[in-house]
């Protein structure tokens, strides 16, 4: 396990069936199969830009699990940290075809999935520490108590080893027993991170503050180095522990096809640029650009660019 990685992340991937026709999912008869998962979207985007990425998870010994592994190989994502679980199945989801930029309806079938059984037993220190950066999201944290424990352990070890850490809250309230528990646990992870990437509404829930600067200060006062807030149609706003701050305008999109995956695309842009040594404004600008590409196609990761199509 000595191969050096740029980034490692932890999460759940599911088979995703996107309806080929708009309207009620109950009436849909034809679907297109894709793979879905917030952390896998980020891993895919980073790998397409040429970074060496490892993704840690569990999949079932079933056709969906094999499909996930095939997609990892297709995207050149390192799968040595993926375990095929003989006991539990790979989750899947159904997704409606959205119109006019509205959010699609997504129905999840993931309860008791293989990935929900992730635990500290899935932490291989040599493998994790072969990466220079750890990216975590609130989705994996919400899967189960044991998955949350894995994320907390991974962030603690990586921080002790001097690695950088990014955290996207990616709130999934329905997966938590209460909002208070969600806020408590996700902030625990955020406080360990160097770069925190919430949406404005997410930041308000997690901090109790409403303005970008107040949300940023909440995290900066607790040791975070950089906070980048997604501010919707306005673009993004950032502030660092050294006092650098500013706004970066959004990339205007004429035809919004599918809003799912925009935040993951934004994370791809920011993380990749910072790991390349770009300035923070350049990183946020790339985040806005990739986020805009993600919402112009059906599917969670189809719009994520290669280095050539990024045009930088």
Tab-separated table of N, CA and C in Angstrom, residues 99-199:
chain	number	residue	atom	x	y	z
A	99	UNK	N	-37.286	19.181	-14.559
A	99	UNK	CA	-37.512	20.117	-15.655
A	99	UNK	C	-37.377	21.544	-15.147
A	100	UNK	N	-36.928	22.432	-16.036
A	100	UNK	CA	-36.870	23.870	-15.756
A	100	UNK	C	-36.031	24.201	-14.526
A	101	UNK	N	-34.985	23.400	-14.288
A	101	UNK	CA	-34.074	23.706	-13.192
A	101	UNK	C	-34.592	23.366	-11.815
A	102	UNK	N	-35.731	22.680	-11.716
A	102	UNK	CA	-36.240	22.291	-10.403
A	102	UNK	C	-35.430	21.114	-9.855
A	103	UNK	N	-35.445	20.959	-8.536
A	103	UNK	CA	-34.716	19.846	-7.925
A	103	UNK	C	-35.455	18.539	-8.208
A	104	UNK	N	-34.737	17.488	-8.603
A	104	UNK	CA	-35.390	16.204	-8.846
A	104	UNK	C	-35.832	15.554	-7.538
A	105	UNK	N	-36.789	14.663	-7.641
A	105	UNK	CA	-37.196	13.846	-6.496
A	105	UNK	C	-36.277	12.624	-6.457
A	106	UNK	N	-35.734	12.336	-5.286
A	106	UNK	CA	-34.855	11.179	-5.130
A	106	UNK	C	-35.400	10.297	-4.015
A	107	UNK	N	-35.573	9.015	-4.317
A	107	UNK	CA	-36.004	8.041	-3.314
A	107	UNK	C	-34.856	7.066	-3.069
A	108	UNK	N	-34.474	6.928	-1.794
A	108	UNK	CA	-33.315	6.124	-1.425
A	108	UNK	C	-33.731	4.754	-0.882
A	109	UNK	N	-32.950	3.766	-1.246
A	109	UNK	CA	-33.111	2.412	-0.708
A	109	UNK	C	-31.734	1.981	-0.195
A	110	UNK	N	-31.401	2.516	0.976
A	110	UNK	CA	-30.037	2.349	1.489
A	110	UNK	C	-29.991	1.857	2.931
A	111	UNK	N	-31.120	1.760	3.605
A	111	UNK	CA	-31.116	1.363	5.016
A	111	UNK	C	-30.461	-0.004	5.178
A	112	UNK	N	-29.489	-0.101	6.091
A	112	UNK	CA	-28.791	-1.355	6.331
A	112	UNK	C	-27.830	-1.761	5.229
A	113	UNK	N	-27.474	-0.820	4.359
A	113	UNK	CA	-26.574	-1.126	3.243
A	113	UNK	C	-25.187	-1.516	3.733
A	114	UNK	N	-24.405	-2.077	2.823
A	114	UNK	CA	-23.031	-2.450	3.166
A	114	UNK	C	-22.251	-1.245	3.666
A	115	UNK	N	-22.407	-0.114	2.989
A	115	UNK	CA	-21.636	1.072	3.373
A	115	UNK	C	-22.027	1.604	4.742
A	116	UNK	N	-23.264	1.377	5.150
A	116	UNK	CA	-23.671	1.850	6.475
A	116	UNK	C	-22.963	1.089	7.588
A	117	UNK	N	-22.299	-0.013	7.225
A	117	UNK	CA	-21.544	-0.787	8.212
A	117	UNK	C	-20.052	-0.440	8.213
A	118	UNK	N	-19.694	0.644	7.544
A	118	UNK	CA	-18.326	1.152	7.669
A	118	UNK	C	-18.017	1.410	9.142
A	119	UNK	N	-16.773	1.160	9.525
A	119	UNK	CA	-16.379	1.357	10.921
A	119	UNK	C	-14.876	1.605	10.987
A	120	UNK	N	-14.369	1.815	12.188
A	120	UNK	CA	-12.934	2.037	12.385
A	120	UNK	C	-12.125	0.848	11.870
A	121	UNK	N	-12.750	-0.315	11.781
A	121	UNK	CA	-12.062	-1.491	11.234
A	121	UNK	C	-11.664	-1.281	9.777
A	122	UNK	N	-12.306	-0.331	9.101
A	122	UNK	CA	-11.980	-0.035	7.704
A	122	UNK	C	-10.843	0.975	7.576
A	123	UNK	N	-10.295	1.399	8.697
A	123	UNK	CA	-9.205	2.379	8.668
A	123	UNK	C	-7.861	1.659	8.635
A	124	UNK	N	-7.178	1.775	7.503
A	124	UNK	CA	-5.824	1.266	7.358
A	124	UNK	C	-4.897	2.478	7.391
A	125	UNK	N	-4.142	2.622	8.475
A	125	UNK	CA	-3.354	3.847	8.657
A	125	UNK	C	-2.336	4.053	7.547
A	126	UNK	N	-1.694	2.986	7.110
A	126	UNK	CA	-0.700	3.124	6.048
A	126	UNK	C	-1.347	3.641	4.774
A	127	UNK	N	-2.521	3.112	4.451
A	127	UNK	CA	-3.206	3.530	3.232
A	127	UNK	C	-3.651	4.989	3.326
A	128	UNK	N	-4.305	5.341	4.425
A	128	UNK	CA	-4.768	6.716	4.573
A	128	UNK	C	-3.610	7.707	4.551
A	129	UNK	N	-2.559	7.377	5.243
A	129	UNK	CA	-1.446	8.316	5.359
A	129	UNK	C	-0.565	8.351	4.116
A	130	UNK	N	-0.893	7.510	3.116
A	130	UNK	CA	-0.197	7.627	1.832
A	130	UNK	C	-0.755	8.807	1.036
A	131	UNK	N	-1.860	9.396	1.511
A	131	UNK	CA	-2.462	10.564	0.855
A	131	UNK	C	-2.044	11.833	1.581
A	132	UNK	N	-1.997	12.923	0.822
A	132	UNK	CA	-1.646	14.199	1.453
A	132	UNK	C	-2.865	14.985	1.896
A	133	UNK	N	-4.059	14.546	1.467
A	133	UNK	CA	-5.266	15.286	1.821
A	133	UNK	C	-6.426	14.319	2.054
A	134	UNK	N	-7.263	14.647	3.041
A	134	UNK	CA	-8.465	13.866	3.357
A	134	UNK	C	-9.686	14.739	3.118
A	135	UNK	N	-10.641	14.227	2.333
A	135	UNK	CA	-11.904	14.950	2.138
A	135	UNK	C	-13.033	14.149	2.759
A	136	UNK	N	-13.840	14.825	3.591
A	136	UNK	CA	-14.970	14.185	4.247
A	136	UNK	C	-16.238	14.981	3.993
A	137	UNK	N	-17.376	14.281	4.084
A	137	UNK	CA	-18.652	14.972	3.951
A	137	UNK	C	-19.627	14.464	4.998
A	138	UNK	N	-20.652	15.270	5.222
A	138	UNK	CA	-21.651	14.923	6.217
A	138	UNK	C	-22.533	13.765	5.831
A	139	UNK	N	-22.487	13.337	4.566
A	139	UNK	CA	-23.307	12.196	4.161
A	139	UNK	C	-22.798	10.915	4.817
A	140	UNK	N	-21.503	10.662	4.675
A	140	UNK	CA	-20.927	9.461	5.296
A	140	UNK	C	-21.079	9.505	6.813
A	141	UNK	N	-21.000	10.692	7.376
A	141	UNK	CA	-21.154	10.832	8.826
A	141	UNK	C	-22.546	10.428	9.284
A	142	UNK	N	-23.539	10.591	8.401
A	142	UNK	CA	-24.924	10.328	8.770
A	142	UNK	C	-25.341	8.879	8.577
A	143	UNK	N	-24.504	8.074	7.933
A	143	UNK	CA	-24.905	6.703	7.595
A	143	UNK	C	-25.178	5.849	8.819
A	144	UNK	N	-24.336	5.968	9.833
A	144	UNK	CA	-24.462	5.144	11.030
A	144	UNK	C	-23.492	5.655	12.079
A	145	UNK	N	-23.671	5.190	13.303
A	145	UNK	CA	-22.753	5.590	14.376
A	145	UNK	C	-21.345	5.087	14.101
A	146	UNK	N	-21.237	3.888	13.534
A	146	UNK	CA	-19.911	3.326	13.274
A	146	UNK	C	-19.209	4.045	12.122
A	147	UNK	N	-19.982	4.495	11.126
A	147	UNK	CA	-19.390	5.264	10.033
A	147	UNK	C	-18.906	6.616	10.539
A	148	UNK	N	-19.700	7.262	11.382
A	148	UNK	CA	-19.281	8.528	11.990
A	148	UNK	C	-17.999	8.342	12.788
A	149	UNK	N	-17.927	7.260	13.530
A	149	UNK	CA	-16.725	6.986	14.322
A	149	UNK	C	-15.498	6.843	13.419
A	150	UNK	N	-15.679	6.214	12.257
A	150	UNK	CA	-14.575	6.080	11.307
A	150	UNK	C	-14.105	7.445	10.831
A	151	UNK	N	-15.034	8.344	10.499
A	151	UNK	CA	-14.658	9.672	10.022
A	151	UNK	C	-13.922	10.468	11.099
A	152	UNK	N	-14.410	10.369	12.321
A	152	UNK	CA	-13.762	11.087	13.421
A	152	UNK	C	-12.344	10.557	13.633
A	153	UNK	N	-12.201	9.244	13.595
A	153	UNK	CA	-10.880	8.626	13.782
A	153	UNK	C	-9.941	9.009	12.642
A	154	UNK	N	-10.442	8.949	11.413
A	154	UNK	CA	-9.604	9.271	10.255
A	154	UNK	C	-9.145	10.720	10.303
A	155	UNK	N	-10.040	11.623	10.646
A	155	UNK	CA	-9.663	13.036	10.692
A	155	UNK	C	-8.649	13.306	11.803
A	156	UNK	N	-8.803	12.622	12.939
A	156	UNK	CA	-7.856	12.818	14.031
A	156	UNK	C	-6.456	12.341	13.642
A	157	UNK	N	-6.388	11.149	13.059
A	157	UNK	CA	-5.078	10.613	12.675
A	157	UNK	C	-4.440	11.454	11.576
A	158	UNK	N	-5.211	11.811	10.571
A	158	UNK	CA	-4.654	12.594	9.464
A	158	UNK	C	-4.185	13.965	9.938
A	159	UNK	N	-4.915	14.557	10.850
A	159	UNK	CA	-4.509	15.855	11.399
A	159	UNK	C	-3.202	15.718	12.177
A	160	UNK	N	-3.105	14.637	12.967
A	160	UNK	CA	-1.874	14.401	13.728
A	160	UNK	C	-0.679	14.199	12.808
A	161	UNK	N	-0.924	13.642	11.624
A	161	UNK	CA	0.147	13.381	10.655
A	161	UNK	C	0.458	14.600	9.786
A	162	UNK	N	-0.209	15.712	10.032
A	162	UNK	CA	0.071	16.930	9.300
A	162	UNK	C	-0.560	17.006	7.924
A	163	UNK	N	-1.570	16.166	7.667
A	163	UNK	CA	-2.262	16.198	6.383
A	163	UNK	C	-3.317	17.301	6.401
A	164	UNK	N	-3.673	17.816	5.228
A	164	UNK	CA	-4.769	18.775	5.165
A	164	UNK	C	-6.097	18.031	5.057
A	165	UNK	N	-7.157	18.680	5.544
A	165	UNK	CA	-8.481	18.070	5.583
A	165	UNK	C	-9.513	19.083	5.097
A	166	UNK	N	-10.417	18.629	4.223
A	166	UNK	CA	-11.555	19.456	3.822
A	166	UNK	C	-12.834	18.779	4.268
A	167	UNK	N	-13.853	19.602	4.522
A	167	UNK	CA	-15.128	19.065	5.002
A	167	UNK	C	-16.293	19.811	4.366
A	168	UNK	N	-17.173	19.066	3.714
A	168	UNK	CA	-18.407	19.596	3.139
A	168	UNK	C	-19.554	19.068	3.984
A	169	UNK	N	-20.293	19.917	4.701
A	169	UNK	CA	-21.344	19.428	5.611
A	169	UNK	C	-22.399	18.572	4.921
A	170	UNK	N	-22.805	18.949	3.698
A	170	UNK	CA	-23.718	18.109	2.914
A	170	UNK	C	-24.839	17.556	3.776
A	171	UNK	N	-25.638	18.420	4.349
A	171	UNK	CA	-26.629	18.017	5.340
A	171	UNK	C	-27.662	17.045	4.789
A	172	UNK	N	-27.908	15.984	5.553
A	172	UNK	CA	-28.957	15.019	5.251
A	172	UNK	C	-29.787	14.825	6.527
A	173	UNK	N	-30.641	15.790	6.877
A	173	UNK	CA	-31.370	15.744	8.160
A	173	UNK	C	-32.163	14.469	8.375
A	174	UNK	N	-32.710	13.869	7.302
A	174	UNK	CA	-33.553	12.681	7.488
A	174	UNK	C	-32.760	11.481	7.982
A	175	UNK	N	-31.432	11.517	7.843
A	175	UNK	CA	-30.607	10.392	8.281
A	175	UNK	C	-30.182	10.512	9.745
A	176	UNK	N	-30.480	11.651	10.370
A	176	UNK	CA	-30.089	11.867	11.764
A	176	UNK	C	-31.308	11.732	12.682
A	177	UNK	N	-31.069	11.358	13.926
A	177	UNK	CA	-32.191	11.209	14.860
A	177	UNK	C	-32.754	12.560	15.292
A	178	UNK	N	-31.922	13.617	15.201
A	178	UNK	CA	-32.391	14.959	15.529
A	178	UNK	C	-31.470	15.989	14.896
A	179	UNK	N	-31.989	17.201	14.715
A	179	UNK	CA	-31.150	18.268	14.167
A	179	UNK	C	-30.020	18.614	15.132
A	180	UNK	N	-30.315	18.581	16.424
A	180	UNK	CA	-29.293	18.911	17.418
A	180	UNK	C	-28.108	17.944	17.340
A	181	UNK	N	-28.409	16.650	17.156
A	181	UNK	CA	-27.344	15.656	17.043
A	181	UNK	C	-26.552	15.876	15.754
A	182	UNK	N	-27.239	16.187	14.680
A	182	UNK	CA	-26.562	16.464	13.407
A	182	UNK	C	-25.601	17.643	13.555
A	183	UNK	N	-26.076	18.711	14.144
A	183	UNK	CA	-25.240	19.903	14.322
A	183	UNK	C	-24.022	19.587	15.187
A	184	UNK	N	-24.246	18.886	16.267
A	184	UNK	CA	-23.154	18.549	17.188
A	184	UNK	C	-22.076	17.723	16.500
A	185	UNK	N	-22.477	16.665	15.813
A	185	UNK	CA	-21.508	15.738	15.232
A	185	UNK	C	-20.812	16.336	14.003
A	186	UNK	N	-21.551	17.048	13.165
A	186	UNK	CA	-20.923	17.617	11.974
A	186	UNK	C	-19.972	18.754	12.338
A	187	UNK	N	-20.314	19.521	13.356
A	187	UNK	CA	-19.375	20.562	13.784
A	187	UNK	C	-18.118	19.961	14.397
A	188	UNK	N	-18.260	18.824	15.040
A	188	UNK	CA	-17.087	18.134	15.579
A	188	UNK	C	-16.104	17.812	14.445
A	189	UNK	N	-16.647	17.353	13.319
A	189	UNK	CA	-15.794	17.070	12.152
A	189	UNK	C	-15.270	18.356	11.530
A	190	UNK	N	-16.126	19.349	11.436
A	190	UNK	CA	-15.712	20.615	10.820
A	190	UNK	C	-14.552	21.256	11.584
A	191	UNK	N	-14.580	21.174	12.900
A	191	UNK	CA	-13.529	21.804	13.706
A	191	UNK	C	-12.165	21.151	13.481
A	192	UNK	N	-12.147	19.911	12.969
A	192	UNK	CA	-10.882	19.231	12.679
A	192	UNK	C	-10.334	19.593	11.298
A	193	UNK	N	-11.165	20.231	10.483
A	193	UNK	CA	-10.793	20.470	9.090
A	193	UNK	C	-9.997	21.756	8.914
A	194	UNK	N	-9.241	21.795	7.831
A	194	UNK	CA	-8.544	23.020	7.432
A	194	UNK	C	-9.456	23.894	6.581
A	195	UNK	N	-10.229	23.228	5.701
A	195	UNK	CA	-11.117	23.944	4.769
A	195	UNK	C	-12.540	23.445	4.960
A	196	UNK	N	-13.459	24.337	5.297
A	196	UNK	CA	-14.864	23.979	5.492
A	196	UNK	C	-15.678	24.636	4.378
A	197	UNK	N	-16.570	23.851	3.743
A	197	UNK	CA	-17.246	24.292	2.519
A	197	UNK	C	-18.767	24.174	2.624
A	198	UNK	N	-19.414	24.943	3.484
A	198	UNK	CA	-20.870	24.816	3.617
A	198	UNK	C	-21.622	25.679	2.611
A	199	UNK	N	-22.883	25.335	2.386
A	199	UNK	CA	-23.789	26.252	1.735
A	199	UNK	C	-24.263	27.264	2.761
